[in-house]
Coordinates of C-alpha atoms in Angstrom, one line a residue:
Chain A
X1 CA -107.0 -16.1 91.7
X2 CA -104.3 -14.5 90.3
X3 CA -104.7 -11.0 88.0
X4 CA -104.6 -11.4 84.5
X5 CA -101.9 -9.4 84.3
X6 CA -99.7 -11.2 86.4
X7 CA -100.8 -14.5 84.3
X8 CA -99.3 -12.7 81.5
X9 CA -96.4 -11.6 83.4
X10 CA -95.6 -14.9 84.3
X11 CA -96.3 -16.4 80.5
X12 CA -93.7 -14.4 79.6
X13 CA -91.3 -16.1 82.1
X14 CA -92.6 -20.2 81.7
X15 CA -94.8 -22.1 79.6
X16 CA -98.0 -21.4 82.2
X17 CA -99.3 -24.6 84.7
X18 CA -102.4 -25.6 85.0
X19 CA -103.3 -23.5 87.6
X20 CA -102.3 -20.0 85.4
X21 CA -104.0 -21.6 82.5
X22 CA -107.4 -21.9 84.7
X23 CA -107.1 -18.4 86.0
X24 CA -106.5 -17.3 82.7
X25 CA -109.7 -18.9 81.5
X26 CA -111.8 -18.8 84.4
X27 CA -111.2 -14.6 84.6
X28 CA -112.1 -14.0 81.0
X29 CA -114.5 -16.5 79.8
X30 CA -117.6 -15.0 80.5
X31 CA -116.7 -11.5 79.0
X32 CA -115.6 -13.4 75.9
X33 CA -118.6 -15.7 75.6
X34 CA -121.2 -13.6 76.3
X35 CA -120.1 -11.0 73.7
X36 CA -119.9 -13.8 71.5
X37 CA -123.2 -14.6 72.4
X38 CA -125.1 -11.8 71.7
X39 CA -123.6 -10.8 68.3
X40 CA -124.6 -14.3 67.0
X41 CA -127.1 -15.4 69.1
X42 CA -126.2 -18.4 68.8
X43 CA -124.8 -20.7 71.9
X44 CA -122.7 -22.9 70.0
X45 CA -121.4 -21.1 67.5
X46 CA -120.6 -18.5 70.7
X47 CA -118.8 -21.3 72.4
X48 CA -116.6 -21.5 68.9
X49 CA -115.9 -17.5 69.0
X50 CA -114.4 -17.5 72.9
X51 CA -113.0 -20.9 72.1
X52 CA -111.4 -19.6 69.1
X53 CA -110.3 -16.1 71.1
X54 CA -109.3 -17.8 74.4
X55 CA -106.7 -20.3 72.5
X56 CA -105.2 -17.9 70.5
X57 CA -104.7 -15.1 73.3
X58 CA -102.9 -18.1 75.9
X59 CA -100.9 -18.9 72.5
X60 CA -100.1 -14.9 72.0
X61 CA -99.4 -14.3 76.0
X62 CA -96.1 -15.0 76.2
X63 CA -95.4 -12.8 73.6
X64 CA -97.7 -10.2 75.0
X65 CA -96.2 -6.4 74.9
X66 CA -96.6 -5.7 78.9
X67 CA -97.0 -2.2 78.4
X68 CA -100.3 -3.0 77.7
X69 CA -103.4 -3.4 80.0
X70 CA -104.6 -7.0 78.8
X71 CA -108.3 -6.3 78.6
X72 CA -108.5 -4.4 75.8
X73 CA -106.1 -6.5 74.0
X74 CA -108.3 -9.4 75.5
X75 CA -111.2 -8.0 73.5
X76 CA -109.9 -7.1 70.4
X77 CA -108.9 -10.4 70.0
X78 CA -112.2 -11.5 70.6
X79 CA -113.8 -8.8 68.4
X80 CA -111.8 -10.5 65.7
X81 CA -112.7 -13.9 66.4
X82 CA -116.7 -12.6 66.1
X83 CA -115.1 -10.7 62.6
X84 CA -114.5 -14.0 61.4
X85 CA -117.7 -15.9 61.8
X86 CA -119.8 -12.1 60.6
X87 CA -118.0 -12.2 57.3
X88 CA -118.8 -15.6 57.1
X89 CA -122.7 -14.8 58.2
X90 CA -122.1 -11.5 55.9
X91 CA -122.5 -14.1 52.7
X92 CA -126.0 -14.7 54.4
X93 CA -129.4 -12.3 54.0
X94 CA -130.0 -11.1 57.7
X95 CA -133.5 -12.5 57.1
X96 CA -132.4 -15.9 57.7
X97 CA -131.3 -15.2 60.9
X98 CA -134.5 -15.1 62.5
X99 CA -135.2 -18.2 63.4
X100 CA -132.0 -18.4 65.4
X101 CA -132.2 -15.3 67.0
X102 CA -136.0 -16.1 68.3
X103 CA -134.6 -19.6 69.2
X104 CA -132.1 -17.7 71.1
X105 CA -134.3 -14.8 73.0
X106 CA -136.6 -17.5 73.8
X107 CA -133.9 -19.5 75.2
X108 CA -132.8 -16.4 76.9
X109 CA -136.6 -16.0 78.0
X110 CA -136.9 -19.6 79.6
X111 CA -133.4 -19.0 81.3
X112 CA -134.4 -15.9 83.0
X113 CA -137.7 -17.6 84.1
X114 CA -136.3 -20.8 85.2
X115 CA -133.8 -18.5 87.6
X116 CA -137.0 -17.0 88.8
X117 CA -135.8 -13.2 87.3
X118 CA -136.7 -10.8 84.9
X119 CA -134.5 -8.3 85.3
X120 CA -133.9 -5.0 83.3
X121 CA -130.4 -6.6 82.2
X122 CA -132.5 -10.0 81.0
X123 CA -134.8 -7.6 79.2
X124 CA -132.0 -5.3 77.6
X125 CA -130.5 -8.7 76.8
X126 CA -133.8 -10.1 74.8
X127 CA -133.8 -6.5 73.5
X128 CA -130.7 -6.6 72.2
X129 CA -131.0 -9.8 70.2
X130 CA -133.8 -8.6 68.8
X131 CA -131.8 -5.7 66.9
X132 CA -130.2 -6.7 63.7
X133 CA -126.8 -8.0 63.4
X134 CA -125.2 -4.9 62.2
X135 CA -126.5 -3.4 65.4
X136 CA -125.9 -6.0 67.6
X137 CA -122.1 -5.9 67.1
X138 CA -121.2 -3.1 67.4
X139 CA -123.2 -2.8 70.6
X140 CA -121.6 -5.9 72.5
X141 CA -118.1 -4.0 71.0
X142 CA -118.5 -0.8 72.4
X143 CA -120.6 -1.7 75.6
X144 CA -119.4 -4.8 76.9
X145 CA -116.1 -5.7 75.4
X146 CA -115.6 -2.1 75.7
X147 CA -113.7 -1.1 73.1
X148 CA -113.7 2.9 71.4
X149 CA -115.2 3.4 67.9
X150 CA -112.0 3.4 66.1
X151 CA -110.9 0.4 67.6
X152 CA -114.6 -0.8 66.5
X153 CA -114.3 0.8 63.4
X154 CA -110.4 -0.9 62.9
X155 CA -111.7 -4.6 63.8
X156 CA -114.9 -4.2 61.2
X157 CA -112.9 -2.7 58.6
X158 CA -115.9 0.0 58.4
X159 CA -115.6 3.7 59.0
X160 CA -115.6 5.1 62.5
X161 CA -118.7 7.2 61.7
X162 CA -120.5 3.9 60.2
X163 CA -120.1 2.3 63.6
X164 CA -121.1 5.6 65.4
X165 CA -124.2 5.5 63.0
X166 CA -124.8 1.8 64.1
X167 CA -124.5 2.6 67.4
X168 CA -126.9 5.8 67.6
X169 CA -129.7 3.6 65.7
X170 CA -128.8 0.5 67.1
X171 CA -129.3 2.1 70.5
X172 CA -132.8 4.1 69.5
X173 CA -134.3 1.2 68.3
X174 CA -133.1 -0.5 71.3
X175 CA -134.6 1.7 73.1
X176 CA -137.8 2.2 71.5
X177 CA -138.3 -1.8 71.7
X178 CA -137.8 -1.5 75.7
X179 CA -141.0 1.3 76.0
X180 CA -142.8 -0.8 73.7
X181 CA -142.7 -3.5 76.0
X182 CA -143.1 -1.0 79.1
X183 CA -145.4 0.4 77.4
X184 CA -147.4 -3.5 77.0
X185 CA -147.0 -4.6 79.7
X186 CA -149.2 -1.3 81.5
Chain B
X1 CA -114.4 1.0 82.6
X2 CA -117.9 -0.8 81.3
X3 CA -120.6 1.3 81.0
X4 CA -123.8 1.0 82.9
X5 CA -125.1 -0.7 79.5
X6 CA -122.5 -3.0 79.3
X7 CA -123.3 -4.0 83.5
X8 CA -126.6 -4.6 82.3
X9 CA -125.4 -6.8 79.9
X10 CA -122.9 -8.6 81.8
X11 CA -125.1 -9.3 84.2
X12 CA -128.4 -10.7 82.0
X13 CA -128.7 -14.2 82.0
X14 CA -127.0 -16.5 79.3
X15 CA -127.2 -20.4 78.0
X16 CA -124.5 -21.8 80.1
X17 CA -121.3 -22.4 78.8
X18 CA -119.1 -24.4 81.8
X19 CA -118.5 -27.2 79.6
X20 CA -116.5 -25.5 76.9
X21 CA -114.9 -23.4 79.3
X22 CA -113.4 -27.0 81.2
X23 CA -112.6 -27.9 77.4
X24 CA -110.5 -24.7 76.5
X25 CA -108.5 -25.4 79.4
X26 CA -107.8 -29.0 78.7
X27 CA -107.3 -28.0 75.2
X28 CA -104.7 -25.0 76.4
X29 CA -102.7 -27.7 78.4
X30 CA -102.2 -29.9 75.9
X31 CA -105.0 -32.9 75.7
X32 CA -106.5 -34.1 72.4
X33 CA -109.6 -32.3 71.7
X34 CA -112.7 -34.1 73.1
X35 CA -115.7 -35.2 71.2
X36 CA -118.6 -33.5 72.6
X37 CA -122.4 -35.1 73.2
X38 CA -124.3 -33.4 70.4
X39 CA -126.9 -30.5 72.6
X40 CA -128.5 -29.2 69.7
X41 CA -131.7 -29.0 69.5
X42 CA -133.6 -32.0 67.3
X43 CA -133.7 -29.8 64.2
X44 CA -130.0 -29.1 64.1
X45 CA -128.5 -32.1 65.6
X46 CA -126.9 -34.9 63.2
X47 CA -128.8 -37.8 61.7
X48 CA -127.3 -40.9 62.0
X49 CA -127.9 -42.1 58.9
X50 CA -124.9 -43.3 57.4
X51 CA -123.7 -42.1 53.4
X52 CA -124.2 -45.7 51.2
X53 CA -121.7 -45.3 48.7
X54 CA -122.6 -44.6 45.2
X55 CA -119.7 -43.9 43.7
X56 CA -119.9 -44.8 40.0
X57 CA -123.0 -42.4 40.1
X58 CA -121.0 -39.8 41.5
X59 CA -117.6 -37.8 40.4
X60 CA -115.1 -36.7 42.2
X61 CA -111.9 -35.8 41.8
X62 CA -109.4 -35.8 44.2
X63 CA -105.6 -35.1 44.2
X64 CA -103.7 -36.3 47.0
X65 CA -100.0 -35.7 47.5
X66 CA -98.3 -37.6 50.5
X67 CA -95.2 -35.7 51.3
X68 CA -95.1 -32.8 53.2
X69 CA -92.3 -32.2 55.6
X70 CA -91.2 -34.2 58.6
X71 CA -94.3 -36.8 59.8
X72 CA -96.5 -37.2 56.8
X73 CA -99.7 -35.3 57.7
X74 CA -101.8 -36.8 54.8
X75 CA -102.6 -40.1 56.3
X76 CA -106.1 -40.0 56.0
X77 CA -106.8 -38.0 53.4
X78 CA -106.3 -40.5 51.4
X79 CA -108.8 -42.3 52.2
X80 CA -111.3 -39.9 50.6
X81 CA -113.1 -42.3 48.3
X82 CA -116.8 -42.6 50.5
X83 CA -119.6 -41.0 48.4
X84 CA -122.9 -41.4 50.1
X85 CA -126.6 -40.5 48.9
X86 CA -127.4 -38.0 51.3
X87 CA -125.4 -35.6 54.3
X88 CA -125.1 -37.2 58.1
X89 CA -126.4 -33.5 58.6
X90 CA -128.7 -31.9 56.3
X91 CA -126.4 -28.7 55.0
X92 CA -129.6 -26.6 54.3
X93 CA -130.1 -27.0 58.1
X94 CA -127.2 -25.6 59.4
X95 CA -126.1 -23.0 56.8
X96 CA -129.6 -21.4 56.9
X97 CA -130.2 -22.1 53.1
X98 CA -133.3 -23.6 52.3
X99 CA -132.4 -26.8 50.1
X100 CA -134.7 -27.0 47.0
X101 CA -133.9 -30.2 46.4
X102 CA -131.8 -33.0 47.7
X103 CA -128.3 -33.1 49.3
X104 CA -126.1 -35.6 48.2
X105 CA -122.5 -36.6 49.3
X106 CA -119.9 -36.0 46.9
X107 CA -117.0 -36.8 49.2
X108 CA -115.6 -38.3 52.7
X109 CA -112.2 -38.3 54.2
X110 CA -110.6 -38.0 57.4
X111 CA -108.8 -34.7 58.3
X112 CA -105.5 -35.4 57.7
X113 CA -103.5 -36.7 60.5
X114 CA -106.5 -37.2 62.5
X115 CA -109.4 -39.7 62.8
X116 CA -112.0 -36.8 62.4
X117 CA -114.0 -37.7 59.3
X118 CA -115.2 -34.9 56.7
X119 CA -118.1 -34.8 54.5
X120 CA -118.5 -32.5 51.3
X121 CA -122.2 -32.7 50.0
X122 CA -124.1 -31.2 47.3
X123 CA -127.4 -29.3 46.8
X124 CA -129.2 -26.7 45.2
X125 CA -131.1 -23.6 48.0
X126 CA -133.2 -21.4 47.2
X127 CA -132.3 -17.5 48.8
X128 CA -134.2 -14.6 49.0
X129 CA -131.5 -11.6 49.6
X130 CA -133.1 -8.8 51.3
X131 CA -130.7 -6.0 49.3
X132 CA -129.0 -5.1 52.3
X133 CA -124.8 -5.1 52.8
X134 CA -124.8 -6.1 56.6
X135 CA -121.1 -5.8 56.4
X136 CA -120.3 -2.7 54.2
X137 CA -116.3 -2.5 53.3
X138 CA -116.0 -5.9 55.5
X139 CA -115.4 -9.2 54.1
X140 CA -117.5 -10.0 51.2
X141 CA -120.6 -8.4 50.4
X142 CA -124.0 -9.1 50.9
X143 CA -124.9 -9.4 46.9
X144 CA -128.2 -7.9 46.1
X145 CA -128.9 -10.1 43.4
X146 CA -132.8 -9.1 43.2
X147 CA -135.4 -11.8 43.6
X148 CA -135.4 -15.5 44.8
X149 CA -133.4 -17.2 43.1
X150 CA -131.2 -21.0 43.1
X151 CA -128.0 -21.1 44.2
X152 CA -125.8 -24.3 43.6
X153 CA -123.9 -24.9 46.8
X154 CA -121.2 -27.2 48.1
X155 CA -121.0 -27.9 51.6
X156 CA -118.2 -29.5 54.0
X157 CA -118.9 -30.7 57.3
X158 CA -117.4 -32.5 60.2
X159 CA -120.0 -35.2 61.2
X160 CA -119.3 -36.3 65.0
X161 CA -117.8 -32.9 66.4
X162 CA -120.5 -31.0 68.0
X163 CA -119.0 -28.0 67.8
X164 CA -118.5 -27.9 64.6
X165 CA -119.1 -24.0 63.4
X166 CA -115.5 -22.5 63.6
X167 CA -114.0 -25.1 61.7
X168 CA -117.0 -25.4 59.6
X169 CA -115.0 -25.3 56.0
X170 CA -116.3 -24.0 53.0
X171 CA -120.0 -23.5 52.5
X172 CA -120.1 -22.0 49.1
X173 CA -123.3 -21.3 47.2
X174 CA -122.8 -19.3 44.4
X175 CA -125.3 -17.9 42.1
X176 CA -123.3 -17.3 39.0
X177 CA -120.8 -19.5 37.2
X178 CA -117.5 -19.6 38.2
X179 CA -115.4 -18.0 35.1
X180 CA -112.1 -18.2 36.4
X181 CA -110.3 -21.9 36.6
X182 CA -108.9 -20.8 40.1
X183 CA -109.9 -18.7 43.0
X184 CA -107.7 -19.3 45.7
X185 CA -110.2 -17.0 48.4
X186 CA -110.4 -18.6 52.2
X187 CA -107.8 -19.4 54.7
X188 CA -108.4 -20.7 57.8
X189 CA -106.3 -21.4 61.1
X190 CA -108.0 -23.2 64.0
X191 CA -107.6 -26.5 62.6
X192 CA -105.3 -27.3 65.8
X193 CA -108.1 -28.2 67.5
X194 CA -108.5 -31.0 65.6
X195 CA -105.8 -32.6 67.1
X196 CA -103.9 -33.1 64.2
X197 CA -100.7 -32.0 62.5
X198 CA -102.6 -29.8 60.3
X199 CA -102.6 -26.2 61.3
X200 CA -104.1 -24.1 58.2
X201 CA -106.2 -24.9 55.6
X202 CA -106.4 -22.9 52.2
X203 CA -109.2 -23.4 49.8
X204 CA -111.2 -22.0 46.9
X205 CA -113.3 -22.4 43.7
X206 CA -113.0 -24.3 40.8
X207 CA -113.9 -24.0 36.9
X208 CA -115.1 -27.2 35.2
X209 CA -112.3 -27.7 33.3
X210 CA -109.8 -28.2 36.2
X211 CA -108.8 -32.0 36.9
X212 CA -105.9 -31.5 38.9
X213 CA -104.7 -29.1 42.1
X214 CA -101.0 -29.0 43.3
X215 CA -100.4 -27.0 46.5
X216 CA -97.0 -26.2 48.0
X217 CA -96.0 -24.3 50.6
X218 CA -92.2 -23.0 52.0
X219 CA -91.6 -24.6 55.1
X220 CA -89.1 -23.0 57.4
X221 CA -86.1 -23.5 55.4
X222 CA -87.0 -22.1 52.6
X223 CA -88.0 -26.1 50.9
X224 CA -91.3 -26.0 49.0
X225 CA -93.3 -29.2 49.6
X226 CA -96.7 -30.0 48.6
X227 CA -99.5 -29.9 50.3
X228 CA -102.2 -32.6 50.6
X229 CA -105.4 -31.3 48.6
X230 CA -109.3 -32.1 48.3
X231 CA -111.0 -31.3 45.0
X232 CA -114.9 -32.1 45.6
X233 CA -116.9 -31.4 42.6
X234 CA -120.3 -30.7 41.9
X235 CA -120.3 -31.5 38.1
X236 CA -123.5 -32.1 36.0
X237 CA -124.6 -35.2 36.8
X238 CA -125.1 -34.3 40.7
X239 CA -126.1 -30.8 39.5
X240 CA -128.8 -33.2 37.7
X241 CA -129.9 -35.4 40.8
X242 CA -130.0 -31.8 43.1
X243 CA -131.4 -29.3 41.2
X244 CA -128.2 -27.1 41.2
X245 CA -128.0 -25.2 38.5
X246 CA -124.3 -24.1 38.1
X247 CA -121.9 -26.7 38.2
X248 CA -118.2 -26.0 39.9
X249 CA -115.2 -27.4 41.9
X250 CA -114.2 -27.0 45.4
X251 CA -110.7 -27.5 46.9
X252 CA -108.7 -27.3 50.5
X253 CA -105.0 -27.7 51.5
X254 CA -103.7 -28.8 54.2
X255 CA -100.9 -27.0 56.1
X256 CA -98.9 -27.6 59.1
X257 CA -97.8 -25.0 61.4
X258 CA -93.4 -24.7 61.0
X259 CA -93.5 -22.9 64.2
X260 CA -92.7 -19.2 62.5
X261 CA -93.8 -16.3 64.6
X262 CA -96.6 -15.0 64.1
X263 CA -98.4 -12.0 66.2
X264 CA -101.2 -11.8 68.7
X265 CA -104.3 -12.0 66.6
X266 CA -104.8 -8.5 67.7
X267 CA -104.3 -7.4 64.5
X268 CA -105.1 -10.0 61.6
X269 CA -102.1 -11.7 60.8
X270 CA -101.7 -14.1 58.3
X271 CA -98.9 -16.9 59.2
X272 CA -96.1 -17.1 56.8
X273 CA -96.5 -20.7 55.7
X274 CA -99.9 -19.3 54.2
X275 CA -98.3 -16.4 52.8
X276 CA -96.2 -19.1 50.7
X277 CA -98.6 -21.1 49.1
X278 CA -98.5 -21.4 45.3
X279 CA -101.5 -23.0 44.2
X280 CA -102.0 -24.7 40.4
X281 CA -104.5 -25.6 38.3
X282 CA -104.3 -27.7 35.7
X283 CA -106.6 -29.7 32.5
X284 CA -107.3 -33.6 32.3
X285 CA -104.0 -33.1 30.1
X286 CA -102.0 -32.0 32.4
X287 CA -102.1 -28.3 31.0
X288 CA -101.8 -25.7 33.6
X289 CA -104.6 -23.5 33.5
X290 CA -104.0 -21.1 36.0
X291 CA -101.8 -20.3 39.4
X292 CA -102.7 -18.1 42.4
X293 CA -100.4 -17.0 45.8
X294 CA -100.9 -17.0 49.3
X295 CA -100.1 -13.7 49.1
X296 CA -102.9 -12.6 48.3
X297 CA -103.9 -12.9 52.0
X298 CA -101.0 -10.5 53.3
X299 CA -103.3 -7.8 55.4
X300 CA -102.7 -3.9 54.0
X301 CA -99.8 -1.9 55.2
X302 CA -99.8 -1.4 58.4
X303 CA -101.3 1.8 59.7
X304 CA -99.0 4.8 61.0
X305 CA -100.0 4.0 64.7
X306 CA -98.6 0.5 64.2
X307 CA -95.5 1.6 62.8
X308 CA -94.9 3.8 65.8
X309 CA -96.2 1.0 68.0
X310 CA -93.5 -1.7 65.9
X311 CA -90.6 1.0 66.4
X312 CA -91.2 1.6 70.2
X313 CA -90.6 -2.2 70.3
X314 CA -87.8 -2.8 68.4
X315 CA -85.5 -0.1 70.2
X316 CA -87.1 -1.6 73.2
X317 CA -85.9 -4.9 72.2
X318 CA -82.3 -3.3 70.9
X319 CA -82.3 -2.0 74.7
X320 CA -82.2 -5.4 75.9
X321 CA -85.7 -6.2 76.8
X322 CA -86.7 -9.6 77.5
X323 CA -89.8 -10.4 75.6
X324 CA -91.0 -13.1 73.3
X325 CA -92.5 -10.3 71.4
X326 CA -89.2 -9.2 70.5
X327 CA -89.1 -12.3 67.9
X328 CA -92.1 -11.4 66.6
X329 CA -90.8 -8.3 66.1
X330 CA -87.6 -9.1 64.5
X331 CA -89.2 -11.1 62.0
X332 CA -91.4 -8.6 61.0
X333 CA -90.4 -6.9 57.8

């Protein structure tokens, strides 16, 4: 498989076959998705998000600056598709979320079983869901699509010391949920 | 580099997701976007039941205008004359508003230049806001507006397309009544993968005085044409028969995409032919009661590190560099 940045390099150059297009895809999908996942904890609506990010970065490659690195830019854009859907969710109370996010640890829960694992990552993962959307976000930001606080702090439209606030609690409650269950299951 | 959180993370297990991945490809090389086999669970999956029309019980008021530029991208639109008795898919189910009462159709259509039907419904939900801005400074705010109370909501949906959430169109409930004849407040642009012409769609509230919307929009050179428009209404009598309790107007335009560079999506952009909408509202007299702009999307100035960023590029460019982002750079103010 190609890199993804000589995909880029060579959407610059031609409209990108089949093969670029899967490589594309197949290299960043899961990074995309998964974020997507666990900020709305919801499959489908996840499968929108990377959708939604996916289409518009093969629209933007060709017009990529190559003085980039392409994962960051990779995840910003999918930061922003997420943006969308949480203002959409921010006309919501977070209270009505919890029926989803249950539907979605347990679905997390059965997957995990039905591999036969319950690994530390599958219970960060439940763990994770658990914490508020607020949380959550900027969470999946910082830790998996990896991008800094002001980059964070830029996509949210909040201050950089909100999102470092949000990520200290988000990561103490996180925390405290993961001895809880430690703590249960001795 | 990831962090050893972020490993974790990437590495915990996840609802698979091949099938949309095999569709974003098909969809990035060019093939009509595929329905897919509704996999939601029972509770949030459509109900087959089809609307009956009702329409002398109902009202809705629609203007339709049938000539934007190049291939007329209003085809079905026009066809928006369906008013059922109650939503293919409950909208308290899928917006996470408990319904007090019952949903009701006020409108159907097809998205224009496609065969994909849309459904506007009507109902009243009960919300108990828990006082807390989830989003502080972002988007609009979580409204502490104290205890339970009713909203009045209208609801548009896309019955058939599974995936349904990111071009899920407006789902307005509002709690207070709407005191200003226009509000011209979302804009969207993933209609694409519709399959149709229409690229963008721009939409907003409604007072109860409005009868008619005209939207135009500048197409590339510089002509204004009109846009075809949706005004679904949830007037008194279906305010009556749900429960709602404030009565309003909803409306969406349709815009194609005239090919003008845009940027990246890294930072939010807003594409020019939205920029250029003029929306107006007018009486059942043909009054006009009030106009808005597109340009009330245009993001903020751009920061100081994006000026420096857009000024390394251009002298970039003036050196001869072959990129496409030179275009979008040139056209950038």
């Amino acid at each position: 498989m190609a890199s993804a940045d000589l995909i880029a390099a060579a959407a610059q150059t031609a409209p990108l076959d089949e093969r670029g297009v899967r490589d594309f895809v197949e290299a960043h999908w899961d990074l995309v998705y998964r974020s997507a996942y666990f900020i709305c904890a919801d499959r489908w609506v996840a499968e929108d998000i990377a959708q939604e990010a996916m289409l518009k970065a093969l629209r933007a490659l060709p017009t990529l600056d190559r003085s980039r690195p392409i994962s960051p830019w990779l995840s910003t854009i999918a930061a922003n598709a997420a943006k969308d859907w949480l203002r959409m969710r921010a006309r919501r109370p977070e209270e009505t979320l919890g029926e989803q996010v249950a539907d979605a640890r347990k679905s997390g829960e059965d997957l995990a079983e039905d591999l036969g694992r319950n690994t530390l990552s599958d219970e960060l993962a439940a763990g994770l869901l658990e914490l508020k959307l607020g949380f959550r976000s900027v969470i999946v930001m910082r830790h998996l699509l990896d991008l800094s606080v002001p980059e964070i702090a830029d996509v949210l439209d909040i201050e950089p010391t909100t999102v470092r606030t949000r990520l200290h609690r988000g990561l103490s409650q996180l925390r405290t949920m993961l001895e809880q269950k430690e703590a249960n299951h001795d | 580099m990831t962090d050893a959180l972020g490993e974790k993370l990437r590495d915990a297990a996840v609802p698979e997701s091949e099938g949309r991945r095999e569709e974003v490809i098909r969809l990035a090389l060019g093939a009509p976007p595929r329905r897919l086999a509704p996999e939601r669970p029972p509770s949030r999956r459509w109900s087959l039941r089809a609307p009956i029309a009702i329409a002398a019980a109902l009202v809705l008021i629609m203007a339709v205008t049938l000539t934007p530029p190049g291939r007329a991208i209003a085809d079905g639109i026009a066809h928006l004359v369906g008013i059922g008795d109650e939503p293919t898919l409950d909208p308290s189910k899928d917006q996470d508003l408990k319904a007090s009462g019952r949903a009701v159709v006020v409108a159907t259509g097809t998205i224009p230049g496609t065969d994909q039907s849309i459904e506007f419904s009507a109902y009243a939900s009960t919300d108990a806001p828990t006082g807390e801005n989830l989003q502080p400074g972002s988007g609009p705010p979580v409204y502490d507006l104290g205890p339970t109370r009713t909203l009045s909501c209208l609801n548009a949906d896309l019955p058939g397309l599974e995936s349904q959430k990111q071009v899920e169109f407006e789902s307005l409930c509002i709690d207070h009544p709407v005191d200003r004849p226009l509000d011209l407040n979302s804009s969207t642009d993933n209609l694409d993968r519709l399959g149709g012409e229409a690229r963008f769609r721009v939409g907003g509230t409604l007072s109860d005085e409005v009868a008619k919307v005209e939207v135009t929009y500048e197409d590339r050179s510089g002509q204004r044409v009109a846009a075809p428009v949706i005004v679904a209404r949830l007037d008194e009598s279906i305010a009556e028969e749900t429960g709602a309790p404030l009565t309003f107007g909803l409306f969406q335009a349709y815009l194609p995409d005239d090919g003008s560079p845009t940027n990246s999506g890294v930072v939010n952009s807003v594409h020019p032919v939205v920029i250029s909408v003029e929306v107006k509202a007018f009486d059942a007299e043909g009054n006009e009661l009030a106009s808005e702009s597109g340009r009330k999307f245009l993001p903020p100035p751009p920061t100081a590190d994006e000026i420096r960023n857009a000024r390394l590029l251009r002298r970039e460019c003036a050196r001869g560099w072959e990129s496409g982002i030179c275009d979008v750079v040139a056209a950038e103010p």
